[in-house]
Every structure is written in structure tokens, then in C-alpha cells.
mmCIF file of C-alpha atoms in Angstrom:
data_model
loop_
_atom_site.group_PDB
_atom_site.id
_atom_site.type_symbol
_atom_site.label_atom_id
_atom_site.label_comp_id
_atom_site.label_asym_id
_atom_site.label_seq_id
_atom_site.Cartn_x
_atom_site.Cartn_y
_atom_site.Cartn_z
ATOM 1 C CA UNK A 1 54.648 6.463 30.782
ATOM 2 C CA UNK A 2 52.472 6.756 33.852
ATOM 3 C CA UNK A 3 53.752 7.830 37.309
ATOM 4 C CA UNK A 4 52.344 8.684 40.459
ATOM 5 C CA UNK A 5 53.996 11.075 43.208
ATOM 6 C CA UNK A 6 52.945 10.985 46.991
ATOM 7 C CA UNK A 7 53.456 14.752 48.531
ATOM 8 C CA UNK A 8 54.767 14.255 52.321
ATOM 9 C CA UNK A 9 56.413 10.927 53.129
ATOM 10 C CA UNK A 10 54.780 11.287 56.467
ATOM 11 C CA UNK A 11 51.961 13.269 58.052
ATOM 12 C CA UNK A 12 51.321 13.752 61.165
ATOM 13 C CA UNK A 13 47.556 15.186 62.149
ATOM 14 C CA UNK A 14 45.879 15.386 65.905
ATOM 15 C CA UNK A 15 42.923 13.006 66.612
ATOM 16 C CA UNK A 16 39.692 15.048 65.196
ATOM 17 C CA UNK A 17 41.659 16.866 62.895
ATOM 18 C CA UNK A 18 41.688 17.193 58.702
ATOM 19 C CA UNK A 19 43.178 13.780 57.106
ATOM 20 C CA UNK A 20 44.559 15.463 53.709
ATOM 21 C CA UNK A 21 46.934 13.001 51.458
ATOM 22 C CA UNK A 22 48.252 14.344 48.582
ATOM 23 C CA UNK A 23 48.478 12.083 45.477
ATOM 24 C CA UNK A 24 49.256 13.263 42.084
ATOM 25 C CA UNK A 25 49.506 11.201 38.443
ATOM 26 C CA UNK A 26 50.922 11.572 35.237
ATOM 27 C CA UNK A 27 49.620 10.380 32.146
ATOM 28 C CA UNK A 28 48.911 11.081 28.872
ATOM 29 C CA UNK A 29 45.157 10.605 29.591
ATOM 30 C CA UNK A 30 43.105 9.958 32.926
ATOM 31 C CA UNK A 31 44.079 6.713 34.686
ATOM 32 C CA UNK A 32 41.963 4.953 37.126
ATOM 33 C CA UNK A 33 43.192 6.063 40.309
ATOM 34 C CA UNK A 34 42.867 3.912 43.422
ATOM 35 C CA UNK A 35 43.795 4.343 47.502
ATOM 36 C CA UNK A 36 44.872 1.878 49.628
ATOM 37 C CA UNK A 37 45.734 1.509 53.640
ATOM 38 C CA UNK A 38 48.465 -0.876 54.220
ATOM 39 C CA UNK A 39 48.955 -1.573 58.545
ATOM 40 C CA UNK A 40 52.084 -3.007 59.635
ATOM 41 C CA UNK A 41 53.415 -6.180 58.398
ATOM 42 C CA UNK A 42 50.042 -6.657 56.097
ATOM 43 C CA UNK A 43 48.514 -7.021 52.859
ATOM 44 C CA UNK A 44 47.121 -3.896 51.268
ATOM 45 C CA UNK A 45 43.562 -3.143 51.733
ATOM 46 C CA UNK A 46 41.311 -1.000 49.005
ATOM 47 C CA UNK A 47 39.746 2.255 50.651
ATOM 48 C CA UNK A 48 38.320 3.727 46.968
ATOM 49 C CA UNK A 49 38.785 3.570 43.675
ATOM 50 C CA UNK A 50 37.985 5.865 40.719
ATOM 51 C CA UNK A 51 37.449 4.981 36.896
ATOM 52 C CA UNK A 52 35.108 7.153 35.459
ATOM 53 C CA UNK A 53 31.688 8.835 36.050
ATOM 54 C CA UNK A 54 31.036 10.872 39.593
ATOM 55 C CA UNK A 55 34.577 12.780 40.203
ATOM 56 C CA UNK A 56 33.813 12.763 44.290
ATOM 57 C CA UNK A 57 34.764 9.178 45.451
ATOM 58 C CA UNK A 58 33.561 7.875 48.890
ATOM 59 C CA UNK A 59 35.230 4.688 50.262
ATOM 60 C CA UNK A 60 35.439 3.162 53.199
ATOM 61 C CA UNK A 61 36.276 4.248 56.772
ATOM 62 C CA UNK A 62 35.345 7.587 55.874
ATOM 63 C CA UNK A 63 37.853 8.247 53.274
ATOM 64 C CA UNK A 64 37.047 10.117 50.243
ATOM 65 C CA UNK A 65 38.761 11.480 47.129
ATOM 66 C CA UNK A 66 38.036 13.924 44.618
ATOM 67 C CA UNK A 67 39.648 13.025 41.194
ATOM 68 C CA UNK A 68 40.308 16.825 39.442
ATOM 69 C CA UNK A 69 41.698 16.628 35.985
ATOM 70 C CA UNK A 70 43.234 20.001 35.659
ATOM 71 C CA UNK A 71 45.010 19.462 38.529
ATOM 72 C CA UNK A 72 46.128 16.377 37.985
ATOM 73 C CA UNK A 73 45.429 15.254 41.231
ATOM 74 C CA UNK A 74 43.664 12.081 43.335
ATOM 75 C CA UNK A 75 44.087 13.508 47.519
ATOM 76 C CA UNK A 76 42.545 11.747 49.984
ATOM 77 C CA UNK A 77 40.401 13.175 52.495
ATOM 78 C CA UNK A 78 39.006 12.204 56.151
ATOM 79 C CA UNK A 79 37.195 15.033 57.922
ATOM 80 C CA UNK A 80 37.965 13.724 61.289
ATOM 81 C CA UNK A 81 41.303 11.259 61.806
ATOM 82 C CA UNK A 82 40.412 8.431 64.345
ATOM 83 C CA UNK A 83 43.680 6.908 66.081
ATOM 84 C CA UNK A 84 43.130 3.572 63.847
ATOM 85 C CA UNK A 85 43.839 5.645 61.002
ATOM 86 C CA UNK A 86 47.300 5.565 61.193
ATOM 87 C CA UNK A 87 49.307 3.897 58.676
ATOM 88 C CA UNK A 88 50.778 3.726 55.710
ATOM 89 C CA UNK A 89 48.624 4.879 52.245
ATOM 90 C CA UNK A 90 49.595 4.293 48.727
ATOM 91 C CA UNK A 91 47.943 6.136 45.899
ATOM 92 C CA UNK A 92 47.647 4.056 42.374
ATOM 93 C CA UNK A 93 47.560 4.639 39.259
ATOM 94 C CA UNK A 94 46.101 2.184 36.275
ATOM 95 C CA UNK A 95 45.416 2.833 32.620
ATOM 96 C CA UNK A 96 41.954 3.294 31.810
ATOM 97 C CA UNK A 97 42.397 0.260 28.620
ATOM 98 C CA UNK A 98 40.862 -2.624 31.440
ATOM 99 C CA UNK A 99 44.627 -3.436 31.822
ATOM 100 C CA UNK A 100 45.677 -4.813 35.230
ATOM 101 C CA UNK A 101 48.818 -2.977 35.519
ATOM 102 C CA UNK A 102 49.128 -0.397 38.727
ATOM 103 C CA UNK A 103 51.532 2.084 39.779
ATOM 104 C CA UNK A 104 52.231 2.973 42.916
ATOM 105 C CA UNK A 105 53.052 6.053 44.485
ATOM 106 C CA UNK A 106 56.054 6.216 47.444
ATOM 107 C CA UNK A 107 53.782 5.822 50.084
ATOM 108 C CA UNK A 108 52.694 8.527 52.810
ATOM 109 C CA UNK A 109 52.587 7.522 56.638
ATOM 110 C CA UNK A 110 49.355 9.125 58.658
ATOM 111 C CA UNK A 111 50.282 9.107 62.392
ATOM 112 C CA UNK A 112 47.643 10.481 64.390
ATOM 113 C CA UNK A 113 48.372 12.168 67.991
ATOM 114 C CA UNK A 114 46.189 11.733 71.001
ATOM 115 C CA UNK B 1 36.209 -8.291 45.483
ATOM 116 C CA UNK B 2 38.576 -11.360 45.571
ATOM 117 C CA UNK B 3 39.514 -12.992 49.154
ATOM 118 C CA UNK B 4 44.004 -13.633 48.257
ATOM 119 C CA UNK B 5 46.081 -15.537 50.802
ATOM 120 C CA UNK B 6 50.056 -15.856 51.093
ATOM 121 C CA UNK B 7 51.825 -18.976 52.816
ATOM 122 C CA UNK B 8 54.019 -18.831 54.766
ATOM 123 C CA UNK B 9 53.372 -15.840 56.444
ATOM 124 C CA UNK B 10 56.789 -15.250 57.633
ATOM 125 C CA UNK B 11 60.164 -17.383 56.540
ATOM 126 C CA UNK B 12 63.677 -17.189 57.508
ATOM 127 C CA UNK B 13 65.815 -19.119 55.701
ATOM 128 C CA UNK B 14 69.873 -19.662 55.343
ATOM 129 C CA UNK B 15 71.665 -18.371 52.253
ATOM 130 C CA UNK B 16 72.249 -20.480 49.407
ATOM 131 C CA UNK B 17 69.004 -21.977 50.317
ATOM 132 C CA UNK B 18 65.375 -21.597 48.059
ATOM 133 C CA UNK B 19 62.240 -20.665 49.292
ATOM 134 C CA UNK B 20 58.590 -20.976 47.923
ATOM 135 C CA UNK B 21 56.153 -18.426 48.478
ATOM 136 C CA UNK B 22 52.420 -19.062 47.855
ATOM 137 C CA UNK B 23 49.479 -17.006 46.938
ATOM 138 C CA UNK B 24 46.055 -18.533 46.641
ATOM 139 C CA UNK B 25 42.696 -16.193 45.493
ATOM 140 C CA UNK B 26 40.108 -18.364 47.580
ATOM 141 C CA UNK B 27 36.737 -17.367 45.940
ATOM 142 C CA UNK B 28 37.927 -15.635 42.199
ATOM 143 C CA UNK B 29 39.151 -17.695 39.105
ATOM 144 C CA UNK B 30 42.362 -15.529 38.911
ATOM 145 C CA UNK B 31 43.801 -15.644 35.169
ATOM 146 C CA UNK B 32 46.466 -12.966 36.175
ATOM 147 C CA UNK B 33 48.386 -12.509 39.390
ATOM 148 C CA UNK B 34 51.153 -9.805 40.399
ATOM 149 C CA UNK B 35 53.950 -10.401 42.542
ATOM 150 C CA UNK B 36 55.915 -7.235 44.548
ATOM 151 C CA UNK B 37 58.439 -7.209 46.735
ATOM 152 C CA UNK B 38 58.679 -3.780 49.254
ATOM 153 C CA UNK B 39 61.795 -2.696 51.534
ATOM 154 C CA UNK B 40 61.360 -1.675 54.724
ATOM 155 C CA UNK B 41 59.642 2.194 54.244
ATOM 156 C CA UNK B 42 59.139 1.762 50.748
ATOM 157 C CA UNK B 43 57.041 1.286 48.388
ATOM 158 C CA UNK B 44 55.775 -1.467 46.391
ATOM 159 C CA UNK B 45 57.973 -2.395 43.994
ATOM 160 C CA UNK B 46 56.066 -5.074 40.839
ATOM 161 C CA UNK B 47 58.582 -7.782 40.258
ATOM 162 C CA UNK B 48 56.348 -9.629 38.012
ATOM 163 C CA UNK B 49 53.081 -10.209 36.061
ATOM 164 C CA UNK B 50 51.629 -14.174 36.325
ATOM 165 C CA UNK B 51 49.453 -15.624 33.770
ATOM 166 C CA UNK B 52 47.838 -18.994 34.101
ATOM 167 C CA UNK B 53 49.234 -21.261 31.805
ATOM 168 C CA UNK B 54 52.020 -19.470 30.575
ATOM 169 C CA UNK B 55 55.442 -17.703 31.185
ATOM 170 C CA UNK B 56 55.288 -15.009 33.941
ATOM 171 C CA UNK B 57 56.598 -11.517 32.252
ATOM 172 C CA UNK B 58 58.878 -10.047 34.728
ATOM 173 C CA UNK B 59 59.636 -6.711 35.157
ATOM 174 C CA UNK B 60 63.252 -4.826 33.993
ATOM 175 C CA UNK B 61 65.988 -5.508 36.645
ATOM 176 C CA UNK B 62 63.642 -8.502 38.312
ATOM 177 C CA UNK B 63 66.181 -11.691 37.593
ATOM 178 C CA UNK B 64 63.701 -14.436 35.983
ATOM 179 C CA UNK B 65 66.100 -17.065 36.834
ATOM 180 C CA UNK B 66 66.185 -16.255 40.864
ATOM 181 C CA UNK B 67 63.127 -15.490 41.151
ATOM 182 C CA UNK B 68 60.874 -18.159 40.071
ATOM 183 C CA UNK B 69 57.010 -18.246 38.997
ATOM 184 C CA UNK B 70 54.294 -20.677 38.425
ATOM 185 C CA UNK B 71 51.003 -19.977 37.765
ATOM 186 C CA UNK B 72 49.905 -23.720 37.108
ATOM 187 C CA UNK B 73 46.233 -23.044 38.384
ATOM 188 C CA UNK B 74 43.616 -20.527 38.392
ATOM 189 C CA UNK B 75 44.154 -20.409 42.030
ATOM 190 C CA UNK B 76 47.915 -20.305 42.499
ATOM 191 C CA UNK B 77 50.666 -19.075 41.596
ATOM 192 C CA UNK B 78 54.154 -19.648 43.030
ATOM 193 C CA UNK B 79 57.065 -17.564 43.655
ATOM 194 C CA UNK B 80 60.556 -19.357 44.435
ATOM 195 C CA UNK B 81 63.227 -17.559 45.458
ATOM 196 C CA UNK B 82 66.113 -19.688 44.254
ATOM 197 C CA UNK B 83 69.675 -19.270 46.444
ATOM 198 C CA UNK B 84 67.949 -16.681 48.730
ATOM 199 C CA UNK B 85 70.771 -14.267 49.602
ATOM 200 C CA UNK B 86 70.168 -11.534 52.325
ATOM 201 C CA UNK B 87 69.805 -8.635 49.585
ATOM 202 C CA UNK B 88 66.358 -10.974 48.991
ATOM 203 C CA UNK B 89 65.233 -9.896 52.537
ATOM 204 C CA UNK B 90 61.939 -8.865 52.265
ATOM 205 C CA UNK B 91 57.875 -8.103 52.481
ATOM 206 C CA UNK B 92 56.637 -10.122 49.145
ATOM 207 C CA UNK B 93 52.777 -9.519 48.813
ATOM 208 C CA UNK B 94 51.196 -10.632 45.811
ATOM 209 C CA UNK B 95 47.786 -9.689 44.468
ATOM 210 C CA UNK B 96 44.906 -11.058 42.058
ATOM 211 C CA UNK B 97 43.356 -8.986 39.296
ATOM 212 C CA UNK B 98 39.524 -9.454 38.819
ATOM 213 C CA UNK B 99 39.970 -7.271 35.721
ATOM 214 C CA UNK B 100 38.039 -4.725 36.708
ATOM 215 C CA UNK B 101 40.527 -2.132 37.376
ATOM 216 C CA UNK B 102 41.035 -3.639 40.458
ATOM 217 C CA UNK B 103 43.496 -5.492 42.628
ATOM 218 C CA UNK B 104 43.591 -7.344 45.741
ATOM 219 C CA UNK B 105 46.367 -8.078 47.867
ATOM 220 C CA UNK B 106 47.213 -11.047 49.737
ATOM 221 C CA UNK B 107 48.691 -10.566 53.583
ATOM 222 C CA UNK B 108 52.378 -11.179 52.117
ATOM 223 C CA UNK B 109 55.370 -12.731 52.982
ATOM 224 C CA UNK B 110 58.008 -11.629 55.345
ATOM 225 C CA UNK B 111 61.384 -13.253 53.828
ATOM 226 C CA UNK B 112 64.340 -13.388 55.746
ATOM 227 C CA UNK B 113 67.724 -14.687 54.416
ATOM 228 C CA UNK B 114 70.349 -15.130 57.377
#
């Protein structure tokens, strides 16, 4: 069975600052792994996605992730958090059969201070 | 990508009553649809799987017979929640698989049972 854990429910980061949102999986081989920004009271949007090839994965708004294999691990990055960057982010997890199915992780809120 | 949209957008309803939820993929032939449902905080939770043409295949604990889904098109699929009670309060957000490892989420569906 696949899972995937979100460290930090919420976390809070000053404008400029380091984004860094921590995603882990669990599988019995690499899923496709896959980010996505939800804002209040919306849909969820897709910020990057990885399935195979380059490990470094740059998506949009100036998010990327690195995919590392012996850690386990899928965290999102942003160099420099802009105040429209806060909101909610789910990390997901698919197996890497072309199935459809996703898991989702609990969710971590960015809030960004002025 | 695939362009998904949800009607209503919001929906506040008496108990005892049903309510239909609708989720159209505007530009994509969508063979498979998913349907969540996410408290307040949470995460998303996958209630079911829709495939065109045939039975949806719900997930364990998701009651097939309250929550109802058609997937009579390739463009839409239905969700019916039948003798809405407020434990059915809501976001619903449903999403369209290209099946290419990806999915893409509609706006969803703020459900309110009074």
C-alpha cells in the first residue's frame, strides 16, 4: 500500500524567505509524485509533477521539487515566498503502472508574513 | 491539461432532501472521473472512481446507495447525494484523469445540509 505523509500541518515563512514543504511517500517502488496549491474554497491546481527521467522538477510559480529515492522524499521548494503563495499544498502520490489512482498527503498550510 | 467544471458551485439544502452535483471536463474525452469529498482543514478524502458506461467503484466506508454516481457521458458524471444529512456537509471537488499520471480538479462544490 502507498501512503504519503505531509511534515508540518502549517508553515509559516516571512515574505522573501525559503518556501520548504516537506512531503514524503511510501511504496514498494517509486510512485509518480505530484504538488498541488489549493486557495480557499477552490479546485486544486497542479504546480509539478514527477514520473520518471530528470529527478529536479520545476513547475510553476517558481516551485520546484527534487524527487530523492533514498530518502524517500518529494519537498517542495520556492527560493523566495511571495504573499500570493499562501495556501494550502497537497503532495500526491500515484503508482507508476499509468493507473489514475492518487494519494494524498494531509495537507500543509504556507502563510507568508509581511 | 483538461479544463473540469463543478455546478453548483455552492448548495444548501434541508435534510432529508437530495442534491446533484455536476462535473463537466470541457475540452478532454474523460473515460474516468474521481469524486472527493474534504472537511474543513483536511485533506482530500476519494469517495469514488467513475467510469463511463459503467458502475462507479466506490471506495471502503463511501455508502454507494447515498451517494450516487453517473457517468452517462464522456463529459459528465454525476454525484447525488440522496437524503443529504448535515454529517454530508461538505467541499466535493471532483477531477478528470487524462491518463497520463495526471489529474485535474474541478472548482468543487460547497454542500451544506441545514
Amino acid at each position: 500500500a502507498q501512503s504519503v505523509t505531509q511534515l508540518g500541518s502549517h508553515v509559516s515563512v516571512s515574505e522573501g524567505a525559503l518556501v520548504l514543504l516537506r512531503c514524503n511517500y511510501s511504496s514498494s517502488v517509486p510512485p509518480y509524485l505530484f504538488w498541488y496549491v489549493q486557495y480557499p474554497n477552490q479546485g486544486l491546481q497542479l504546480l509539478l509533477k514527477y514520473t520518471t527521467g530528470a529527478t529536479l522538477v520545476k513547475g510553476i510559480n517558481g516551485f520546484e521539487a527534487e524527487f530523492k529515492k533514498s530518502e524517500t522524499s518529494f519537498h517542495l521548494t520556492k527560493p523566495s515566498a511571495h504573499m500570493s503563495d499562501a495556501a494550502e499544498y497537497f503532495c500526491a502520490g500515484g503508482p507508476n503502472n499509468a493507473g489514475n489512482m492518487l494519494t494524498f498527503g494531509g495537507g500543509t498550510r504556507l502563510m507568508v508574513k509581511p | 491539461g483538461a479544463v473540469v467544471s463543478q455546478h453548483p458551485s455552492r448548495v444548501i439544502c434541508k435534510s432529508g432532501t437530495s442534491v446533484k452535483i455536476e462535473c463537466r471536463s470541457l475540452d478532454f474525452q474523460a473515460t474516468t472521473m474521481f469524486w472527493y469529498r474534504q472537511f474543513p482543514k483536511q485533506s482530500l478524502m476519494l469517495m469514488a472512481t467513475s467510469n463511463e458506461g459503467s458502475k462507479a467503484t466506490y471506495e471502503q466506508g463511501v455508502e454507494k446507495d447515498k451517494f450516487l454516481i453517473n457517468h452517462a457521458s464522456l463529459t459528465l458524471s454525476t454525484l447525488t447525494v440522496t437524503s443529504a444529512h448535515p454529517e454530508d456537509s461538505s467541499f466535493y471537488i471532483c477531477s478528470v484523469s487524462t491518463g497520463r499520471n495526471e489529474q485535474f480538479f474541478g472548482p468543487g462544490t460547497r454542500l451544506t445540509v441545514l
